[in-house]
CSV table of C-alpha atoms in Angstrom, one decimal:
chain,number,residue,atom,x,y,z
A,9,MET,CA,11.1,-0.9,-19.4
A,10,ASN,CA,11.7,-3.9,-21.5
A,11,GLN,CA,8.1,-4.4,-22.9
A,12,GLN,CA,7.2,-2.7,-26.2
A,13,ILE,CA,4.8,0.4,-26.4
A,14,ARG,CA,2.2,-0.7,-29.0
A,15,LYS,CA,0.6,1.9,-31.2
A,16,SER,CA,-3.5,2.1,-31.4
A,17,PRO,CA,-4.4,-0.3,-33.9
A,18,ASP,CA,-7.1,1.8,-35.5
A,19,THR,CA,-9.1,5.3,-34.4
A,20,ALA,CA,-12.8,4.0,-35.5
A,21,ARG,CA,-13.4,3.4,-32.2
A,22,GLY,CA,-13.2,6.5,-30.8
A,23,MET,CA,-9.5,6.0,-29.3
A,24,ARG,CA,-7.8,9.3,-29.2
A,25,VAL,CA,-4.4,9.0,-30.7
A,26,TRP,CA,-1.4,11.3,-30.8
A,27,PRO,CA,-1.3,14.2,-33.2
A,28,GLU,CA,1.6,14.3,-36.1
A,29,PRO,CA,2.2,17.5,-36.3
A,30,ASP,CA,5.7,19.5,-35.1
A,31,ARG,CA,4.1,20.1,-31.6
A,32,VAL,CA,3.5,16.2,-31.3
A,33,PHE,CA,5.6,16.1,-27.8
A,34,ASP,CA,4.8,19.4,-26.0
A,35,LEU,CA,1.0,18.0,-26.5
A,36,ARG,CA,2.2,14.6,-25.2
A,37,TYR,CA,4.3,16.4,-22.3
A,38,ALA,CA,1.2,18.4,-21.3
A,39,ALA,CA,-1.0,15.0,-21.4
A,40,PHE,CA,1.7,13.4,-19.0
A,41,LEU,CA,1.6,16.2,-16.5
A,42,GLU,CA,-2.4,16.2,-16.7
A,43,THR,CA,-2.3,12.2,-16.1
A,44,VAL,CA,0.5,12.7,-13.5
A,45,SER,CA,-1.3,15.3,-11.9
A,46,HIS,CA,-4.8,13.0,-11.1
A,47,LEU,CA,-2.6,9.7,-10.7
A,48,ARG,CA,0.0,10.4,-8.4
A,49,ALA,CA,-1.9,9.2,-5.1
A,50,ARG,CA,-3.5,6.4,-6.9
A,51,LEU,CA,0.2,5.2,-8.4
A,52,HIS,CA,2.0,5.8,-5.1
A,53,ARG,CA,-0.7,3.6,-3.1
A,54,TYR,CA,0.2,0.9,-5.3
A,55,CYS,CA,3.8,0.9,-5.1
A,56,ALA,CA,4.0,1.5,-1.4
A,57,ARG,CA,1.8,-2.2,-0.7
A,58,MET,CA,3.7,-3.4,-3.4
A,59,THR,CA,7.0,-2.9,-1.6
A,60,GLY,CA,5.8,-2.7,2.0
A,61,SER,CA,7.1,0.5,2.7
A,62,ALA,CA,5.4,3.9,1.7
A,63,LEU,CA,8.5,5.6,1.8
A,64,ASP,CA,10.0,3.1,-0.7
A,65,GLY,CA,6.9,3.2,-2.9
A,66,GLU,CA,7.3,7.3,-3.4
A,67,ASP,CA,11.2,6.7,-4.3
A,68,ILE,CA,10.0,3.9,-7.0
A,69,MET,CA,7.0,6.2,-7.8
A,70,GLN,CA,9.6,8.7,-8.7
A,71,GLU,CA,11.5,6.9,-10.4
A,72,ALA,CA,9.3,5.5,-12.6
A,73,LEU,CA,7.5,8.6,-13.5
A,74,PHE,CA,10.9,10.2,-14.6
A,75,GLU,CA,11.7,7.1,-16.7
A,76,ALA,CA,8.2,7.7,-18.6
A,77,TYR,CA,9.0,11.2,-19.2
A,78,ARG,CA,12.2,10.1,-20.8
A,79,LYS,CA,10.5,7.5,-23.1
A,80,ILE,CA,7.5,9.7,-23.6
A,81,GLU,CA,8.1,10.0,-27.2
A,82,LEU,CA,7.6,6.2,-27.6
A,83,LEU,CA,4.2,6.3,-26.7
A,84,ASP,CA,1.4,6.6,-30.0
A,85,ASP,CA,-1.6,6.1,-28.3
A,86,ALA,CA,-3.0,9.0,-25.5
A,87,GLN,CA,-5.4,6.4,-24.1
A,88,ALA,CA,-2.6,4.0,-23.1
A,89,LEU,CA,-0.5,7.0,-20.9
A,90,ARG,CA,-2.5,5.5,-17.5
A,91,PRO,CA,-1.8,1.8,-17.9
A,92,TRP,CA,1.7,2.5,-19.6
A,93,LEU,CA,3.0,4.4,-16.0
A,94,PHE,CA,1.1,1.9,-14.0
A,95,ARG,CA,3.0,-1.0,-16.2
A,96,ILE,CA,6.4,1.1,-15.5
A,97,ALA,CA,5.5,1.4,-12.2
A,98,HIS,CA,5.1,-2.1,-11.9
A,99,ASN,CA,8.4,-3.2,-13.5
A,100,ARG,CA,10.2,-0.5,-11.1
A,101,CYS,CA,8.5,-2.4,-8.3
A,102,ILE,CA,9.1,-6.0,-9.3
A,103,ASP,CA,13.0,-4.8,-9.5
A,104,PHE,CA,12.9,-3.4,-6.0
A,105,ILE,CA,11.5,-6.5,-4.6
A,106,ARG,CA,14.1,-8.9,-6.6
A,107,ASN,CA,16.7,-7.0,-5.3
A,108,ARG,CA,15.5,-7.0,-1.6
A,109,ARG,CA,15.6,-10.7,-1.6
A,110,THR,CA,11.9,-10.7,-0.8
A,111,ARG,CA,10.4,-12.4,-3.4
A,112,HIS,CA,12.5,-16.0,-2.9
A,113,ALA,CA,11.4,-15.6,1.0
A,114,ALA,CA,7.8,-14.9,0.2
A,115,GLU,CA,7.9,-18.2,-2.5
A,116,ALA,CA,9.7,-19.9,-0.6
A,117,PHE,CA,7.4,-19.7,2.3
A,118,TYR,CA,4.5,-20.9,0.3
A,119,ALA,CA,6.5,-23.0,-1.8
A,120,ASP,CA,4.4,-26.2,-1.6
A,121,ASP,CA,1.0,-24.2,-2.3
A,122,ASP,CA,0.8,-25.8,-6.2
A,123,VAL,CA,-2.8,-25.9,-6.2
A,124,VAL,CA,-5.5,-24.1,-4.9
A,125,GLN,CA,-9.1,-23.8,-5.1
A,126,PRO,CA,-10.9,-20.4,-6.3
A,127,VAL,CA,-11.1,-17.9,-3.6
A,128,GLU,CA,-13.6,-15.0,-3.7
A,129,PRO,CA,-12.8,-11.6,-2.4
A,130,ALA,CA,-13.1,-11.2,1.5
A,131,GLY,CA,-16.3,-8.4,0.3
A,132,PRO,CA,-16.6,-4.8,0.5
A,133,GLY,CA,-14.4,-2.9,2.7
A,134,ALA,CA,-11.9,-5.5,2.9
A,135,GLY,CA,-9.8,-3.3,0.5
A,136,ARG,CA,-7.5,-2.1,3.3
A,137,ALA,CA,-7.0,-5.3,5.1
A,138,ILE,CA,-5.8,-6.6,1.7
A,139,GLU,CA,-3.3,-3.8,1.3
A,140,ARG,CA,-2.0,-4.3,4.6
A,141,LEU,CA,-1.2,-8.4,4.1
A,142,VAL,CA,-0.3,-8.3,0.4
A,143,VAL,CA,3.2,-7.9,1.0
A,144,HIS,CA,3.3,-11.2,2.6
A,145,LEU,CA,2.5,-12.9,-1.0
A,146,PRO,CA,5.1,-13.6,-3.8
A,147,PRO,CA,5.0,-10.6,-6.5
A,148,LYS,CA,3.1,-11.7,-9.5
A,149,GLU,CA,-0.3,-12.6,-7.0
A,150,ARG,CA,0.7,-9.4,-4.4
A,151,ALA,CA,0.2,-7.5,-8.1
A,152,CYS,CA,-3.1,-9.2,-8.9
A,153,VAL,CA,-4.7,-9.0,-5.9
A,154,LEU,CA,-3.8,-5.3,-5.5
A,155,LEU,CA,-5.0,-4.3,-9.2
A,156,LYS,CA,-8.1,-6.5,-8.9
A,157,ASP,CA,-9.2,-6.3,-5.4
A,158,VAL,CA,-8.0,-3.3,-4.2
A,159,PHE,CA,-7.8,-1.2,-7.9
A,160,ASP,CA,-10.8,-2.6,-9.6
A,161,HIS,CA,-8.8,-3.2,-12.7
A,162,SER,CA,-10.2,-6.0,-15.0
A,163,LEU,CA,-8.1,-9.3,-15.6
A,164,GLU,CA,-7.2,-8.1,-19.6
A,165,GLU,CA,-5.9,-4.9,-17.9
A,166,ILE,CA,-4.1,-6.7,-15.3
A,167,ALA,CA,-2.1,-9.5,-17.4
A,168,GLU,CA,-1.1,-6.3,-19.7
A,169,MET,CA,0.6,-4.7,-16.8
A,170,VAL,CA,2.2,-7.6,-15.3
A,171,GLY,CA,3.2,-9.3,-18.7
A,172,SER,CA,0.4,-12.0,-18.1
A,173,THR,CA,-2.2,-13.6,-19.9
A,174,PRO,CA,-6.3,-13.2,-18.0
A,175,GLY,CA,-5.9,-17.0,-17.1
A,176,GLY,CA,-2.2,-16.5,-15.5
A,177,VAL,CA,-4.0,-13.5,-13.8
A,178,LYS,CA,-6.9,-15.7,-12.3
A,179,SER,CA,-4.8,-18.0,-11.0
A,180,ALA,CA,-2.3,-15.6,-9.4
A,181,LEU,CA,-5.3,-14.3,-7.9
A,182,ASN,CA,-6.9,-17.1,-7.0
A,183,ARG,CA,-3.6,-18.6,-4.8
A,184,GLY,CA,-2.7,-15.1,-3.4
A,185,ARG,CA,-6.7,-14.5,-2.0
A,186,ALA,CA,-6.4,-18.0,-0.7
A,187,LYS,CA,-3.0,-17.1,1.3
A,188,LEU,CA,-4.4,-14.1,2.3
A,189,ALA,CA,-7.5,-15.8,4.0
A,190,ALA,CA,-4.9,-18.0,5.9
A,191,LEU,CA,-2.8,-15.6,7.3
A,192,PRO,CA,-2.8,-15.0,10.9
A,193,ALA,CA,-2.8,-11.5,12.0
A,194,GLN,CA,0.1,-8.9,11.4
A,195,PRO,CA,1.0,-6.9,14.8
A,196,ALA,CA,2.1,-3.5,13.9
A,197,ALA,CA,6.3,-3.4,13.6
A,198,ALA,CA,8.5,-1.4,15.9
A,199,PRO,CA,11.6,-0.2,14.5
A,200,PRO,CA,14.5,-2.0,15.6
A,201,HIS,CA,16.8,-0.7,18.3
A,202,ASP,CA,19.6,1.0,17.2
A,203,PRO,CA,21.9,3.1,19.6
A,204,GLU,CA,24.1,4.0,17.2
A,205,LEU,CA,21.2,5.6,14.8
A,206,GLU,CA,19.5,6.8,18.1
A,207,ARG,CA,22.5,9.0,19.0
A,208,LEU,CA,23.2,10.0,15.1
A,209,LEU,CA,19.3,11.1,15.1
A,210,ASP,CA,19.0,12.8,18.6
A,211,ARG,CA,22.7,15.0,17.8
A,212,TYR,CA,20.8,15.6,13.9
A,213,ILE,CA,17.8,17.1,15.4
A,214,ALA,CA,19.2,19.2,18.0
A,215,LEU,CA,21.6,20.9,15.9
A,216,PHE,CA,18.6,21.1,12.9
A,217,ASN,CA,16.4,22.7,15.5
A,218,ALA,CA,19.1,25.1,16.4
A,219,ARG,CA,19.8,26.2,12.7
A,220,ASP,CA,23.5,25.1,13.4
A,221,TRP,CA,24.0,23.5,9.4
A,222,ASP,CA,28.2,23.7,9.9
A,223,GLY,CA,27.2,21.2,12.7
A,224,VAL,CA,24.5,19.1,10.7
A,225,ARG,CA,27.3,19.3,7.3
A,226,ALA,CA,29.7,17.6,9.8
A,227,LEU,CA,27.4,14.7,10.8
A,228,THR,CA,27.2,14.0,6.5
A,229,SER,CA,29.5,12.3,4.4
A,230,ALA,CA,31.5,14.4,1.5
A,231,ASP,CA,29.5,12.3,-1.0
A,232,ALA,CA,26.0,12.0,1.0
A,233,ARG,CA,23.3,11.9,-1.5
A,234,LEU,CA,19.6,13.9,-1.2
A,235,GLN,CA,16.6,13.3,-2.8
A,236,VAL,CA,13.8,15.8,-2.2
A,237,SER,CA,10.9,14.4,-4.5
A,238,ASP,CA,10.3,16.6,-7.5
A,239,CYS,CA,12.9,19.3,-6.5
A,240,TYR,CA,16.4,17.4,-6.2
A,241,SER,CA,18.0,14.3,-7.0
A,242,GLY,CA,21.9,14.6,-6.0
A,243,LEU,CA,25.0,15.2,-3.5
A,244,LEU,CA,23.9,17.3,-0.9
A,245,SER,CA,26.8,19.5,-1.1
A,246,GLY,CA,26.0,20.8,-4.1
A,247,SER,CA,22.4,21.6,-3.2
A,248,PRO,CA,20.7,24.6,-1.1
A,249,TYR,CA,19.0,22.0,1.1
A,250,PHE,CA,19.7,24.0,4.2
A,251,VAL,CA,19.3,27.6,2.9
A,252,GLU,CA,15.8,26.5,2.0
A,253,TYR,CA,14.5,25.9,5.6
A,254,GLU,CA,16.5,28.7,6.6
A,255,ARG,CA,14.4,30.8,4.4
A,256,SER,CA,11.2,29.3,5.1
A,257,GLU,CA,8.8,31.4,6.3
A,258,LEU,CA,6.7,29.1,8.5
A,259,PRO,CA,7.6,28.0,11.1
A,260,TRP,CA,8.7,24.3,11.7
A,261,ARG,CA,10.7,22.1,14.1
A,262,VAL,CA,12.0,18.6,13.6
A,263,ARG,CA,11.3,15.2,16.3
A,264,PRO,CA,12.0,11.7,16.0
A,265,GLY,CA,9.5,9.2,15.4
A,266,ALA,CA,8.6,5.7,14.0
A,267,PHE,CA,6.5,5.1,10.5
A,268,GLU,CA,6.4,1.7,9.5
A,269,GLY,CA,8.6,-0.1,12.0
A,270,GLU,CA,11.6,2.7,10.6
A,271,MET,CA,12.9,5.4,12.6
A,272,VAL,CA,12.3,9.0,10.5
A,273,LEU,CA,12.4,12.6,11.3
A,274,VAL,CA,8.9,14.1,11.7
A,275,VAL,CA,8.5,18.2,10.3
A,276,ASP,CA,6.4,19.8,12.0
A,277,ARG,CA,4.8,23.5,10.8
A,278,GLN,CA,3.2,25.9,13.2
A,279,TYR,CA,-0.1,27.4,12.2
A,280,GLY,CA,-0.9,29.8,14.5
A,281,GLU,CA,-0.8,28.2,17.8
A,282,VAL,CA,-1.1,24.8,16.7
A,283,TRP,CA,1.8,22.5,15.3
A,284,ARG,CA,0.8,20.0,12.9
A,285,GLN,CA,3.0,16.8,11.7
A,286,ALA,CA,3.7,18.1,7.8
A,287,TYR,CA,6.0,15.5,6.2
A,288,LEU,CA,8.7,12.8,6.9
A,289,VAL,CA,12.6,12.7,5.8
A,290,ARG,CA,14.3,9.5,6.2
A,291,ILE,CA,18.3,9.4,7.2
A,292,GLY,CA,20.5,6.6,5.7
A,293,ALA,CA,23.4,6.4,7.9
A,294,THR,CA,26.6,4.2,7.8
A,295,GLY,CA,29.0,3.7,10.9
A,296,GLY,CA,27.6,6.9,12.3
A,297,VAL,CA,27.6,8.8,9.5
A,298,ILE,CA,24.5,9.9,7.6
A,299,LYS,CA,24.8,9.0,3.9
A,300,SER,CA,21.5,9.8,2.7
A,301,ILE,CA,18.8,12.0,3.4
A,302,SER,CA,15.1,11.9,1.5
A,303,ASP,CA,12.6,14.7,2.3
A,304,TYR,CA,9.3,13.9,1.5
A,305,TYR,CA,7.7,17.6,1.8
A,306,SER,CA,6.3,17.5,-1.2
A,307,CYS,CA,4.3,14.3,-1.0
A,308,PRO,CA,1.1,14.9,1.3
A,309,TRP,CA,-0.5,11.3,0.1
A,310,ILE,CA,2.1,9.4,2.6
A,311,LEU,CA,0.6,11.6,5.6
A,312,GLU,CA,-3.1,11.3,4.1
A,313,MET,CA,-2.3,7.5,3.6
A,314,ALA,CA,-1.0,6.9,7.0
A,315,ASN,CA,-4.0,8.7,9.0
A,316,ALA,CA,-6.3,7.0,6.8
A,317,GLU,CA,-8.7,5.3,9.1
A,318,GLY,CA,-7.6,1.6,9.2
A,319,ILE,CA,-4.7,1.5,7.0
A,320,TYR,CA,-2.4,1.6,9.9
A,321,PRO,CA,-4.0,0.7,13.3
A,322,GLY,CA,-1.8,1.2,16.4
A,323,LEU,CA,0.9,3.6,14.6
A,324,LEU,CA,-0.4,6.4,16.4
A,325,ALA,CA,-2.3,7.2,13.4
A,326,GLY,CA,0.8,6.3,11.1
A,327,ILE,CA,3.4,8.6,13.1
A,328,VAL,CA,5.0,7.3,16.7
A,329,SER,CA,6.8,9.9,18.6
A,330,LEU,CA,9.9,8.8,20.2
A,331,PRO,CA,11.8,10.1,23.0
A,332,THR,CA,14.5,12.6,22.8
A,333,SER,CA,17.1,14.6,24.3
A,334,PRO,CA,16.3,18.2,25.2
A,335,SER,CA,16.2,20.7,22.3
A,336,PRO,CA,16.0,24.2,21.9
A,337,PRO,CA,12.6,25.8,21.8
A,338,PRO,CA,10.7,25.7,18.9
A,339,PRO,CA,11.0,29.1,16.3
A,340,GLY,CA,8.2,31.7,16.9
């Protein structure tokens, strides 16, 4: 984060500032945890819509929270914590978009739109439709439309978050709204057909459900990375990942699925006689070898977001089951 974190100009307006005693860091950390506990789902929703992926949004949110935690001693105004977290997450999203080169493609698509007349929001209830379409906007317009029309921030608040001015935000907002109004209906994306990846995932699922951990490890590279949200980020070889699944008291099974146009693994948990989808696992592979595993077991907001009515129409309530080869019966 390159922006300077500003001190509160005064306390006469009732603004709560950090105290000076020795326990200042402990107090900041406690306030940080309290704020994060209430803000995470909302922060994830913003990152997911900025990146166009609920899973990428979760990864970026984790990075943003870690960055904020490392820099918490720089924050002098307790009331600035919430917008500060949004600003860090926003900057991380912009970096992600630039790295994926989506900004250039989006801006080139609308290169001729130099002057746009003001356009009002589509009206109450349009927020979810906007969320699905903002990915087609350039990053600044995307952020301004989200923060104003979905999250209901003021122009001044948005300007501080995105590093602009209220006038610049208003202009970006008008452009973004006009482009959204002109967009055609967007069909739900289907995952690309990748026979090699499908075979690898089928093999992984069969071995995983059979608790053949040596067989599962044989499918991964020596330097495979593991990320378990809120728990672990590092080498798979140095983690107790498979041991934790072996020790699990609640029966589980893994099956293939599709989420936001990407092949994923769906972990189901058994409650009585009923199996329910619990969370997603993302597998990254190169050359028929697994290079990364991202496990989202501690992120219930991802499925809540996917299953919310109207957010992912046509995507099997967010998750699509894909056919797979026969696997051992579920534990029980």
